[in-house]
mmCIF file of C-alpha atoms in Angstrom:
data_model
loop_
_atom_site.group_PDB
_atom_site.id
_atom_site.type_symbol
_atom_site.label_atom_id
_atom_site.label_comp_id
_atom_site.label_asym_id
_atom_site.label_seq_id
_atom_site.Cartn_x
_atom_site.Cartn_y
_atom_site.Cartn_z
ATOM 1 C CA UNK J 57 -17.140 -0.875 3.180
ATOM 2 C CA UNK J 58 -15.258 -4.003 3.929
ATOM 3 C CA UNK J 59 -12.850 -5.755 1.495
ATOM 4 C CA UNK J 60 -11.462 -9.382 0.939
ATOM 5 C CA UNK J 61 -8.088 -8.036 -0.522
ATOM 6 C CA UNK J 62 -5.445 -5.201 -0.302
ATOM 7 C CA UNK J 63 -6.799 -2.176 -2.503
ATOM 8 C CA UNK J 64 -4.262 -1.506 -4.998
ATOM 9 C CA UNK J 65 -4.023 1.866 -7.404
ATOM 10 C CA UNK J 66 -2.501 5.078 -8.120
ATOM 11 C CA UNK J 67 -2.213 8.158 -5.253
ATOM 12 C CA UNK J 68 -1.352 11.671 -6.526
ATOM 13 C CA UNK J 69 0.981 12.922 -3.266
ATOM 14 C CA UNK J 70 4.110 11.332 -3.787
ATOM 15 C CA UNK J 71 4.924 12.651 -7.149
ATOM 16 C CA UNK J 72 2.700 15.764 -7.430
ATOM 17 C CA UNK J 73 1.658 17.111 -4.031
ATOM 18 C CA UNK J 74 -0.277 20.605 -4.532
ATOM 19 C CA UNK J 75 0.412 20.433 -8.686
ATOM 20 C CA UNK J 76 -2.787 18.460 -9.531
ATOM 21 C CA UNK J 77 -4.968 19.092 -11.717
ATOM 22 C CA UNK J 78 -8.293 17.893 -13.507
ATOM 23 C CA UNK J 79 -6.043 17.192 -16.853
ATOM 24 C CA UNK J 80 -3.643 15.578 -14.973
ATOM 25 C CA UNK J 81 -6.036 12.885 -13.346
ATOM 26 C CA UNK J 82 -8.073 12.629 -16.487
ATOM 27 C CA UNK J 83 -4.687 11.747 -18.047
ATOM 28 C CA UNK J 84 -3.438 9.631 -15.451
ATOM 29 C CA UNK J 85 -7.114 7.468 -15.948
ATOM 30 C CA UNK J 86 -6.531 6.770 -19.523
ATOM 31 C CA UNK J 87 -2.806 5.209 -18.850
ATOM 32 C CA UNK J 88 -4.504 2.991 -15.576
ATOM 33 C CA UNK J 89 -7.260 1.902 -17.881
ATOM 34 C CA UNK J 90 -5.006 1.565 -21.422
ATOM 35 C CA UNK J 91 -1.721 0.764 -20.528
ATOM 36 C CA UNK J 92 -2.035 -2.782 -18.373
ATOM 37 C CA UNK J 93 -2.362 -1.235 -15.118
ATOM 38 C CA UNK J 94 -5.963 -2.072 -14.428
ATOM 39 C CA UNK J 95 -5.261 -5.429 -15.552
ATOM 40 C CA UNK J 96 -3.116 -5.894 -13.079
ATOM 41 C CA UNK J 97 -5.280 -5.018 -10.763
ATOM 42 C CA UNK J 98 -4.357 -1.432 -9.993
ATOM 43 C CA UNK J 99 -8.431 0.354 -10.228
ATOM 44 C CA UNK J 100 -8.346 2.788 -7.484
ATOM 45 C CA UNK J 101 -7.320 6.425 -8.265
ATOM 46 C CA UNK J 102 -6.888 8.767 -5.259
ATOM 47 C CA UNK J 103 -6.300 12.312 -5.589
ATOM 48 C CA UNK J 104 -4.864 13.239 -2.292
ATOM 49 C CA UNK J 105 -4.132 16.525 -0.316
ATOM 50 C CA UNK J 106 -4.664 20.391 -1.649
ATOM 51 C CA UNK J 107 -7.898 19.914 -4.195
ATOM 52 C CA UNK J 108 -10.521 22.062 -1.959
ATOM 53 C CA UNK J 109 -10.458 26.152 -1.700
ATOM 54 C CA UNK J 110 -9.262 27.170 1.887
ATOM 55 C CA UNK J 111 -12.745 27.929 2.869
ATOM 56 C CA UNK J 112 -15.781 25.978 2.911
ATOM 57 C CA UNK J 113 -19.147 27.195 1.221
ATOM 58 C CA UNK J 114 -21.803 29.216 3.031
ATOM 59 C CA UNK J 115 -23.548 25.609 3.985
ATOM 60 C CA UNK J 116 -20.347 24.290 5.230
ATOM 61 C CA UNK J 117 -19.412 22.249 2.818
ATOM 62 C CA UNK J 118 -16.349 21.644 1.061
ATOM 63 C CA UNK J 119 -15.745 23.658 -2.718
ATOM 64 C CA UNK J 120 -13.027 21.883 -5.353
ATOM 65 C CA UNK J 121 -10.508 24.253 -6.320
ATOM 66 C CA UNK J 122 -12.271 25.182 -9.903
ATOM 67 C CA UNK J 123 -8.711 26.431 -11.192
ATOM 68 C CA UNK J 124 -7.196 22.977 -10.505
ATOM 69 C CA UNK J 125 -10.917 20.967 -11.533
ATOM 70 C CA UNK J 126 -12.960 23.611 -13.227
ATOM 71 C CA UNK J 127 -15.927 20.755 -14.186
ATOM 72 C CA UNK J 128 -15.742 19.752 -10.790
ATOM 73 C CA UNK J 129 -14.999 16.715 -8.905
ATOM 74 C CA UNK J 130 -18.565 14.504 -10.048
ATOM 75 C CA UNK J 131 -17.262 15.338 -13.673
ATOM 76 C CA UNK J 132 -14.132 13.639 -12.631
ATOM 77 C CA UNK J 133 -15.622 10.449 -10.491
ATOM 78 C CA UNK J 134 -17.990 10.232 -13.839
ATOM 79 C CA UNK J 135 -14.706 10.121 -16.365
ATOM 80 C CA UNK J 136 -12.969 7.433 -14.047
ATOM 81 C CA UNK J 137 -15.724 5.617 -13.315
ATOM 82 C CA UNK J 138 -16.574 5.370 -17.370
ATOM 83 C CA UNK J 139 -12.961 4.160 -17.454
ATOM 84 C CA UNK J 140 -13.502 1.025 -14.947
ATOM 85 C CA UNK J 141 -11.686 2.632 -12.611
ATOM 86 C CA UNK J 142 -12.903 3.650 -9.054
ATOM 87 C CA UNK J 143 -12.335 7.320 -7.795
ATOM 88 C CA UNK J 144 -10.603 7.793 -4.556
ATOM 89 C CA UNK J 145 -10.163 11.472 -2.427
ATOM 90 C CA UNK J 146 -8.099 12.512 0.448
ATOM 91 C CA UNK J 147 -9.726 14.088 3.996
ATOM 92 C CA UNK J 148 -8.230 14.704 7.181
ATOM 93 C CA UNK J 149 -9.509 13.807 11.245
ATOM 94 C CA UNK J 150 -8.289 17.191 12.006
ATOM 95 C CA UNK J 151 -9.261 21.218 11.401
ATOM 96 C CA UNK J 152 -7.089 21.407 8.259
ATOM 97 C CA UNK J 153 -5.663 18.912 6.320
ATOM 98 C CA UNK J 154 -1.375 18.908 6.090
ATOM 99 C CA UNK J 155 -0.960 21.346 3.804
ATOM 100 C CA UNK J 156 -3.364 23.431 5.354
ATOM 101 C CA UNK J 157 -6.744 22.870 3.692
ATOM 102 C CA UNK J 158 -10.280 22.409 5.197
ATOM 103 C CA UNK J 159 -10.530 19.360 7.465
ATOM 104 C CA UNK J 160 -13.277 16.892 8.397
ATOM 105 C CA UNK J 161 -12.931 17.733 12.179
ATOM 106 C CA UNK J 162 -16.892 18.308 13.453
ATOM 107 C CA UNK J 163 -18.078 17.895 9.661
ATOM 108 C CA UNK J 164 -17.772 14.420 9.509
ATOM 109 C CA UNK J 165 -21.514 13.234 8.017
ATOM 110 C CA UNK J 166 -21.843 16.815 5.692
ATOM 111 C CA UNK J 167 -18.639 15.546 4.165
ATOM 112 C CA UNK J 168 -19.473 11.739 4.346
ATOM 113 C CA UNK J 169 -22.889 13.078 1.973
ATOM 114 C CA UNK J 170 -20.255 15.247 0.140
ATOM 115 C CA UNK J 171 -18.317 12.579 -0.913
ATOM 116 C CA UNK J 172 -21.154 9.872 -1.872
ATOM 117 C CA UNK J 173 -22.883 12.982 -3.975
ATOM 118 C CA UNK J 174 -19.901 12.849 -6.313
ATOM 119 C CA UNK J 175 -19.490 9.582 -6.654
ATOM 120 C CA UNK J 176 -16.416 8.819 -4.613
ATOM 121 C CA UNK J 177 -15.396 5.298 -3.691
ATOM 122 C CA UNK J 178 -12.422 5.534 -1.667
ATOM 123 C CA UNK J 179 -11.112 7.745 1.391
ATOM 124 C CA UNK J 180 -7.817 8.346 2.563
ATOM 125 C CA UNK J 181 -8.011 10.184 5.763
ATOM 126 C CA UNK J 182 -5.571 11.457 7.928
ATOM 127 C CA UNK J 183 -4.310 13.024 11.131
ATOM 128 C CA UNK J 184 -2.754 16.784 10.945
ATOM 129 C CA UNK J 185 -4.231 18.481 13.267
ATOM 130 C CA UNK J 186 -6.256 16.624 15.203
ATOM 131 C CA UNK J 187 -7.532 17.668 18.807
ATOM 132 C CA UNK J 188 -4.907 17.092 21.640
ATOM 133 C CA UNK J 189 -7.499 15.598 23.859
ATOM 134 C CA UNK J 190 -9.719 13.626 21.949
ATOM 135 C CA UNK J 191 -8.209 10.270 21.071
ATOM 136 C CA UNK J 192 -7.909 9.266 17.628
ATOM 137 C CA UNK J 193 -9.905 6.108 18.068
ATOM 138 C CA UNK J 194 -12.649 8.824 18.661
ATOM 139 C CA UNK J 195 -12.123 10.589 15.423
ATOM 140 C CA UNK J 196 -11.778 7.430 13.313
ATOM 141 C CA UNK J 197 -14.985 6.266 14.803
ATOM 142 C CA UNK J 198 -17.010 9.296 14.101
ATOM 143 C CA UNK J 199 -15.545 9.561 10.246
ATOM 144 C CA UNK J 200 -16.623 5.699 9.778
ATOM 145 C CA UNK J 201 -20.165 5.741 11.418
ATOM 146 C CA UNK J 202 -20.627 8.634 8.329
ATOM 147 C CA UNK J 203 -19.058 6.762 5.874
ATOM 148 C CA UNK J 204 -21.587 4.116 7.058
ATOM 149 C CA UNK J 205 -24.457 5.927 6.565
ATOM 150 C CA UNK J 206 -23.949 7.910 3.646
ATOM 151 C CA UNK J 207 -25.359 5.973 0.798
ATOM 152 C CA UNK J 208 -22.401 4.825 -1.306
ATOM 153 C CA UNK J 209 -19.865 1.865 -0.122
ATOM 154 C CA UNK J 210 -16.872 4.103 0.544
ATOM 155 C CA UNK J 211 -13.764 2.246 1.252
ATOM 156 C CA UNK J 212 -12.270 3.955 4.651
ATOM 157 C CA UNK J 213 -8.545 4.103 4.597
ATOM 158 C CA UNK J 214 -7.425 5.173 7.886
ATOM 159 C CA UNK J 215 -3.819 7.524 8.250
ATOM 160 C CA UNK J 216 -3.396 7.639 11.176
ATOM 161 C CA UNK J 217 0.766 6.737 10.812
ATOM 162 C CA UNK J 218 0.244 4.018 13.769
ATOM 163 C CA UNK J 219 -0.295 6.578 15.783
ATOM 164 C CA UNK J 220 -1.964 5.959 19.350
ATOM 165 C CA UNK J 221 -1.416 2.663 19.115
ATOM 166 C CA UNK J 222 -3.763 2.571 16.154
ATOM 167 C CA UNK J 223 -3.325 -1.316 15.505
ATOM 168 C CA UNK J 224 -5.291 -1.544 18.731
ATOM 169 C CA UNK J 225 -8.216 0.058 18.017
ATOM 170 C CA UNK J 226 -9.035 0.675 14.138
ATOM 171 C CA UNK J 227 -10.719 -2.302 13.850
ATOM 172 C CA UNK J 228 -13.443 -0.591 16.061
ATOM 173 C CA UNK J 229 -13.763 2.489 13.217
ATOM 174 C CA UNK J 230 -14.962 0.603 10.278
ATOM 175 C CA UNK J 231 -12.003 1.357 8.495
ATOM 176 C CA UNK J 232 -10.768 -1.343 5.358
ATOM 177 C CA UNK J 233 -6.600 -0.108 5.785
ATOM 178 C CA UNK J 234 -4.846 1.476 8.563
ATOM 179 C CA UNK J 235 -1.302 3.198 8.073
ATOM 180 C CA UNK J 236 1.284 1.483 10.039
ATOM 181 C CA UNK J 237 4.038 3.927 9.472
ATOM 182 C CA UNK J 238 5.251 7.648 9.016
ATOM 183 C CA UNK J 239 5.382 8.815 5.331
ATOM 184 C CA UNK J 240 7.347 7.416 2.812
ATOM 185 C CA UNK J 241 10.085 8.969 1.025
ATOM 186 C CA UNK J 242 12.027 8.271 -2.351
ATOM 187 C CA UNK J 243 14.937 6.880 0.226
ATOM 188 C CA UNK J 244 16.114 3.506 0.536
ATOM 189 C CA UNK J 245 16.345 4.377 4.404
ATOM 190 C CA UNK J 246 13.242 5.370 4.270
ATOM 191 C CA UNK J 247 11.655 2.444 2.656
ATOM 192 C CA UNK J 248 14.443 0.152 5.762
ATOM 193 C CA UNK J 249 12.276 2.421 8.428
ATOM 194 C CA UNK J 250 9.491 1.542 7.131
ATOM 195 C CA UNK J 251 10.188 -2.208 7.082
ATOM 196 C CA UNK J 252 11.527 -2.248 10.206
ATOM 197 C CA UNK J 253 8.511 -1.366 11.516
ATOM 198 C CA UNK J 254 6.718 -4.311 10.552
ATOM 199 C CA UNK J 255 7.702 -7.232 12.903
ATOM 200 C CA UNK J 256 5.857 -5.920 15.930
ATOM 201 C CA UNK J 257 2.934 -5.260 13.565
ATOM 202 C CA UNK J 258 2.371 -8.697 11.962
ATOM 203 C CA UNK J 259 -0.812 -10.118 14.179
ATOM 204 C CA UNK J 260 -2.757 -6.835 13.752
ATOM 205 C CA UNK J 261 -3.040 -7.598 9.967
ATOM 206 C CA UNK J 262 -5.579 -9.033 8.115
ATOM 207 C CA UNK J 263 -8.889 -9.917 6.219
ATOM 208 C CA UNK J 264 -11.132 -6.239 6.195
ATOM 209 C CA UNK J 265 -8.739 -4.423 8.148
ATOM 210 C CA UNK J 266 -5.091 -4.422 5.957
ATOM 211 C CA UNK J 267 -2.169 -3.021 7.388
ATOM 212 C CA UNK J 268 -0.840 0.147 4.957
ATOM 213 C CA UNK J 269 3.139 0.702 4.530
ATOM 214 C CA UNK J 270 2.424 3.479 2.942
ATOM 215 C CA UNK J 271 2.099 4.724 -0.936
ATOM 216 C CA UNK J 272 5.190 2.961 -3.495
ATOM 217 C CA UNK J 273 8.447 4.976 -4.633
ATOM 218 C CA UNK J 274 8.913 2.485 -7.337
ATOM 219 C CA UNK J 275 9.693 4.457 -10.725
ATOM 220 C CA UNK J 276 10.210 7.986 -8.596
ATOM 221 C CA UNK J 277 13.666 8.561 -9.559
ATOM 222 C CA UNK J 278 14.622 10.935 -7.027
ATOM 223 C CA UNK J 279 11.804 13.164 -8.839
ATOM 224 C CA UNK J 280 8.528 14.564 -7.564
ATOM 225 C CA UNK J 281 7.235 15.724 -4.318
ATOM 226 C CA UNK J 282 8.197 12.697 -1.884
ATOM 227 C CA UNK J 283 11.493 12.670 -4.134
ATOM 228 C CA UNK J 284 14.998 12.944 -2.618
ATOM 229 C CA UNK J 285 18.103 10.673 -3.645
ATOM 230 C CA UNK J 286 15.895 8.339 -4.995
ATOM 231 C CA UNK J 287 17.061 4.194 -5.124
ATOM 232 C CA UNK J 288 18.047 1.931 -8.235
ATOM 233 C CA UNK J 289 15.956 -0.533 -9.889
ATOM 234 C CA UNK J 290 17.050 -3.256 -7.755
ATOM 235 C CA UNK J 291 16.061 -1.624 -3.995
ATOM 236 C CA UNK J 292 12.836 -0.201 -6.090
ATOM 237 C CA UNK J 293 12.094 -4.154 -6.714
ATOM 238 C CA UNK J 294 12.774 -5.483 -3.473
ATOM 239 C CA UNK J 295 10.979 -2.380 -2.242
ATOM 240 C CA UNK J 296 7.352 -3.706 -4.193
ATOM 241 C CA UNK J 297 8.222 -7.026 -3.533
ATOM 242 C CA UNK J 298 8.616 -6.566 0.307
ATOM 243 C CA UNK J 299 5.131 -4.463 0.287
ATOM 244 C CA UNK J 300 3.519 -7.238 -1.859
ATOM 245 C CA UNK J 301 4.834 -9.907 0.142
ATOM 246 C CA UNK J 302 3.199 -8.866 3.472
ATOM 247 C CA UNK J 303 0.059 -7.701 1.928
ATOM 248 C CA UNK J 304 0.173 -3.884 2.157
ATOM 249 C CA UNK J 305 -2.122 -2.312 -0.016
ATOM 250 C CA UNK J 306 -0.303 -1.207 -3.143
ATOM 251 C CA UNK J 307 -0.789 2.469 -4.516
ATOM 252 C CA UNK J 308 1.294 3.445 -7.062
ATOM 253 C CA UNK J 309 3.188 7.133 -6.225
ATOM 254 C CA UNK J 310 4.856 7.710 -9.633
ATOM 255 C CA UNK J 311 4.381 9.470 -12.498
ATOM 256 C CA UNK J 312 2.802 6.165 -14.936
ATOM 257 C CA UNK J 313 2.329 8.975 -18.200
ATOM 258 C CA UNK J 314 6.221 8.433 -18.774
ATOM 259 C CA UNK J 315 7.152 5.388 -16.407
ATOM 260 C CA UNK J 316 10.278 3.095 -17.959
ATOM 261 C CA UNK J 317 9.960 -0.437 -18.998
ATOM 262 C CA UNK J 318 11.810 -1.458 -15.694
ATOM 263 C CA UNK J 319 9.222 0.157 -13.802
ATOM 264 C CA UNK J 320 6.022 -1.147 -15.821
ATOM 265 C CA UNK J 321 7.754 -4.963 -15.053
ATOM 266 C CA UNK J 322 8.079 -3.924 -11.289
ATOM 267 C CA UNK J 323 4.599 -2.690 -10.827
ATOM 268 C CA UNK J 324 3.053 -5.591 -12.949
ATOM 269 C CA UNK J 325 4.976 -8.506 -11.768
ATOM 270 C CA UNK J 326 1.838 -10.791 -11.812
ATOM 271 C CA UNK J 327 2.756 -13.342 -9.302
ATOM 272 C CA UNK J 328 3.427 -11.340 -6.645
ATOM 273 C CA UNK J 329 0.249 -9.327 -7.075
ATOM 274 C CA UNK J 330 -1.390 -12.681 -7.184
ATOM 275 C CA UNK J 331 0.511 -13.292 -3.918
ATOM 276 C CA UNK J 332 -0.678 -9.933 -2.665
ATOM 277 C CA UNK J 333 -3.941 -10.001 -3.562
ATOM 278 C CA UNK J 334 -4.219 -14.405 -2.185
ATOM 279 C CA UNK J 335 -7.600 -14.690 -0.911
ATOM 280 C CA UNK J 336 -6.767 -16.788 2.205
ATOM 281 C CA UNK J 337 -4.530 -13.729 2.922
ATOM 282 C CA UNK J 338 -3.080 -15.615 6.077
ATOM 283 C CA UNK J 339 -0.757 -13.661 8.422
ATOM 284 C CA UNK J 340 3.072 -13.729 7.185
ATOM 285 C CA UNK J 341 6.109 -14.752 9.865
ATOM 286 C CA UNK J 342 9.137 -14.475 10.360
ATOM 287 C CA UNK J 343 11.920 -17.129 9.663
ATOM 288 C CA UNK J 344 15.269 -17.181 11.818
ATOM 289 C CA UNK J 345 18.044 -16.519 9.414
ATOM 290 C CA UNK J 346 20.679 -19.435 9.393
ATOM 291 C CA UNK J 347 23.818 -17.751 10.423
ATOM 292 C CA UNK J 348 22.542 -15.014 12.560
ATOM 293 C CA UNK J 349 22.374 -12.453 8.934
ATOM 294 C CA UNK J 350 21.075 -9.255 10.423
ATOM 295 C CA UNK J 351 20.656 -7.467 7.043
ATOM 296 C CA UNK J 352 18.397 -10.041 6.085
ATOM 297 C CA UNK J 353 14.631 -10.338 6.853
ATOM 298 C CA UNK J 354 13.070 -13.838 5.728
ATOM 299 C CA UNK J 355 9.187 -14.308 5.951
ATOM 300 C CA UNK J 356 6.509 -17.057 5.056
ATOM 301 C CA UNK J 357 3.092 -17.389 4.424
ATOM 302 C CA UNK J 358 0.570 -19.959 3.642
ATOM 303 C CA UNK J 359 -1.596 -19.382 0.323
ATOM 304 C CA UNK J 360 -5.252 -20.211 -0.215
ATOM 305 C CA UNK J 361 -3.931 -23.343 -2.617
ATOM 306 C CA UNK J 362 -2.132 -24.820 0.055
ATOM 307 C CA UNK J 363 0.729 -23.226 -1.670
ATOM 308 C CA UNK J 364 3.515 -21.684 0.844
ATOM 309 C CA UNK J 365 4.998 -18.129 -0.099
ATOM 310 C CA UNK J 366 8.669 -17.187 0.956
ATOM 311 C CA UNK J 367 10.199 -14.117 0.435
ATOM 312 C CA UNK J 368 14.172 -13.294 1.517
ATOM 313 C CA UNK J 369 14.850 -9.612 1.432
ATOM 314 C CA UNK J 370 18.702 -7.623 1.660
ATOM 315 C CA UNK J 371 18.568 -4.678 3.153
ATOM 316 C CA UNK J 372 21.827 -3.981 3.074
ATOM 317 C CA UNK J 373 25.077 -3.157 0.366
ATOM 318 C CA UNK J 374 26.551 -6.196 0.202
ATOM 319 C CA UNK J 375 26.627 -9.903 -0.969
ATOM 320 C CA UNK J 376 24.929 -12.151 0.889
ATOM 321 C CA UNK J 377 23.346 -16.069 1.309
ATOM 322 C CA UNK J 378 19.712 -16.283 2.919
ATOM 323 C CA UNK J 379 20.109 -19.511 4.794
ATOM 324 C CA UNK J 380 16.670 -20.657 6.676
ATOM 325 C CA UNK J 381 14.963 -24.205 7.311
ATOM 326 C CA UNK J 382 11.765 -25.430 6.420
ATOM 327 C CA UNK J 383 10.840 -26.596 9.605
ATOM 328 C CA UNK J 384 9.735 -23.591 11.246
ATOM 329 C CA UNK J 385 7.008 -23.515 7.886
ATOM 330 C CA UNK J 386 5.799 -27.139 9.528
ATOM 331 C CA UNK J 387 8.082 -29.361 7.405
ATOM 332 C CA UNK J 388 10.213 -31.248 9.260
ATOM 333 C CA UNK J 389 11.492 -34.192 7.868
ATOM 334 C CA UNK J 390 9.072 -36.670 9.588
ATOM 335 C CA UNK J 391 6.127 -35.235 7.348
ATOM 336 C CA UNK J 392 7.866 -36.536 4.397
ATOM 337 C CA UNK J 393 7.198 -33.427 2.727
ATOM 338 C CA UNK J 394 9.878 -31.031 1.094
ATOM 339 C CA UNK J 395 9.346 -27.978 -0.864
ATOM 340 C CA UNK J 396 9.443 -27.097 -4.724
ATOM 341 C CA UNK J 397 10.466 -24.175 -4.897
ATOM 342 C CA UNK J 398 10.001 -21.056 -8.067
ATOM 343 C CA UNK J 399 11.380 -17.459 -7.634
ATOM 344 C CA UNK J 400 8.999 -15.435 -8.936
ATOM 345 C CA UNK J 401 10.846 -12.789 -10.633
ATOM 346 C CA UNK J 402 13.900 -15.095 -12.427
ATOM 347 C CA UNK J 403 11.388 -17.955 -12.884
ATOM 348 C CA UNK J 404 14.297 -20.239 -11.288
ATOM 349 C CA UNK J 405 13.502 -23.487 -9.949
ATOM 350 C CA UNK J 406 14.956 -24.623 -6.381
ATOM 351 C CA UNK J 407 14.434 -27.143 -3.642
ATOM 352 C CA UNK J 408 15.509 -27.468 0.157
ATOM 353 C CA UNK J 409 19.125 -29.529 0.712
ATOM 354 C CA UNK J 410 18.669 -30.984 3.635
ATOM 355 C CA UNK J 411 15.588 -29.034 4.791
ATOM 356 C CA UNK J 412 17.690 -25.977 4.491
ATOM 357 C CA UNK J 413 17.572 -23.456 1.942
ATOM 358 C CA UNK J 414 20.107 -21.419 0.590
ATOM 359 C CA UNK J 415 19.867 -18.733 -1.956
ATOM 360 C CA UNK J 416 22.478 -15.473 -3.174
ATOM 361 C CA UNK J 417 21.516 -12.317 -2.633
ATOM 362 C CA UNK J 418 23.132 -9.505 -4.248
ATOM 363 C CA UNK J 419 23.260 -6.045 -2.581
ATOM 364 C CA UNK J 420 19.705 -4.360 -1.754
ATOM 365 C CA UNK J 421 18.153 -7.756 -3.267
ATOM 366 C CA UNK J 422 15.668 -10.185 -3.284
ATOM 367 C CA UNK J 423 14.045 -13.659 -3.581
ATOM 368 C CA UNK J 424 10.432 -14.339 -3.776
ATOM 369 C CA UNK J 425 9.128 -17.919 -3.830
ATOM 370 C CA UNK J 426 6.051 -19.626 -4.555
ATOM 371 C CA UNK J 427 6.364 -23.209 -3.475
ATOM 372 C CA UNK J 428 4.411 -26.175 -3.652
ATOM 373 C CA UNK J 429 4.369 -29.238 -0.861
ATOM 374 C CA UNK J 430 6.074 -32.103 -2.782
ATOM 375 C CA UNK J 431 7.117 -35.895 -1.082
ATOM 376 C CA UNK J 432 10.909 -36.256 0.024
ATOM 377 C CA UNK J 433 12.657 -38.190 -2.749
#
């Protein structure tokens, strides 16, 4: 299945892990579809690792645990599809999954059939595992030929974790996402690893193949399975906003039954999910900080408008002024074309001095712009 845009949604790992259940997801469905976050844009729900028995069924195929989803996973898809929500499950490339359940390894197509028979519309597949001597690109291939020819459009997210030099081959698999990156964890080093990652990635992203930073922390709180110190409201926004910004899929990992208001405005911000989700979805780069400001990264992209998007991120604890020009965007002053500029969570209104911008940052913050090509005064 090949999409336009970055899937966005809700994944069960990073706040529940094993403790899922049927009542849980059925739950979880009626706050997507109720409480704005379908909306938004936010329709896929994925119920990752630990739902299957630890043995298959006399035919080989995989058996839902019936004390976690006694009616059964089609009962499930059914609810969630009734909902206007699509139903997403969680496979692995190797003989168990990571916590130690059946995997897909040499049962690719009987699960492929599996998986269409209950109505399932998304796949996140990983890499615990996996043979030590066939590659992955091998494994990824086989899982998206039966994908292919199952019946049903299955969305194919590949989890690989950028391993094997993934970016190099996934576009060979079929697959609509690949993971870039390790797992996520409710960190704010974690969510700086994770970042850092992304420079060397940028040209491997884009339309039908998106590049996957992994599930959001936004909301955790330190709480759940993924959760540790957990990070404040302001590193959870610049967190989204960074994610948004460079078009990485965006599955929500919190618990959305009892999320806080500051959450629901994080997860909902609407323009950058309509940056996100821009259907020209042109490859960000990277901007040289004025200054020589290692803690900050600065990125652009053009929008399908002809709209430009900039997005200055802190990663560090303290003060500081993003400082870039606007002629590495194409704007040099002989095109007699500035920038207007609006940042998209205070609404503020700004414009180049000089072809230079400047903007405060305050510790672990961020600016997001959407700006429009305007003539030099």
């Amino acid at each position: 299945m090949r999409i336009d845009r970055p899937p966005m949604g809700w994944n069960s790992w990073n706040t529940f892990g094993n403790d899922i259940s049927e009542d849980l997801i059925l739950k979880t469905a009626d706050v997507m579809a109720d409480e704005g976050l379908l909306d938004a844009g936010y329709k896929y729900l994925v119920i990752d690792d630990c739902w299957s028995l630890k043995e298959r069924d006399k035919d080989g195929r995989l058996v839902p645990d019936p004390e976690k989803f006694p009616h059964g996973m089609k009962y499930l898809a059914d609810y969630i599809h009734g909902k206007g929500l699509k139903f997403g499950m969680y496979s692995c490339a190797g003989t168990q999954t990571c916590a130690g359940y059946p995997g897909s390894f040499e049962h690719e197509f009987t699960d492929a059939a599996t998986f269409a028979g209950w109505g399932v519309d998304y796949l996140k597949y990983d890499y615990c595992y996996h043979s030590p001597i066939i590659p992955g690109k091998y494994l990824y291939r086989r899982m998206g030929l039966a994908l292919a020819n199952c019946g049903r459009d299955i969305l194919f997210a590949a989890c690989s974790w950028g391993s094997d030099e993934t970016q190099e081959w996934i576009k060979t698999t079929g697959a609509s996402i690949w993971r870039s990156t390790g797992d996520i964890f409710d960190t704010w080093q974690s969510v700086k690893d994770l970042a850092d990652r992304q420079d060397a990635l940028l040209p491997y992203n884009g339309h039908g193949c998106f590049n996957d930073m992994d599930m959001l922390i936004v909301g955790m709180h330190g709480k759940g399975n993924v959760g540790l110190s957990g990070c404040s409201d302001v590193q959870y926004r610049t967190h989204f906003s960074l994610w948004a910004f460079m078009g990485s899929p965006l599955m929500i990992g919190c618990d959305i039954r009892n999320m806080d208001d500051v959450t629901r405005q994080t997860l909902t911000n609407r323009e950058l999910i309509r940056i996100n989700q821009d259907g020209w979805y042109s490859q960000p780069f990277a901007l040289t900080p004025m200054m020589i400001q290692s803690s900050v990264k600065i990125y652009a992209k053009l929008l399908e408008n002809g709209d430009v998007a900039v997005g200055c991120f802190n990663m560090e604890d303290t003060k500081t002024t993003a400082r870039f020009n606007i002629d590495e965007i194409g704007l040099p002053v002989s095109t007699g074309k500035t920038l207007q500029m609006r940042e998209v969570w205070s609404g503020q209104e700004t414009a180049p001095r000089e072809g230079t911008v400047f903007w405060d940052l305050e510790p672990y913050g961020c600016a997001v712009f959407r700006c429009r090509l305007t003539d030099l005064a």
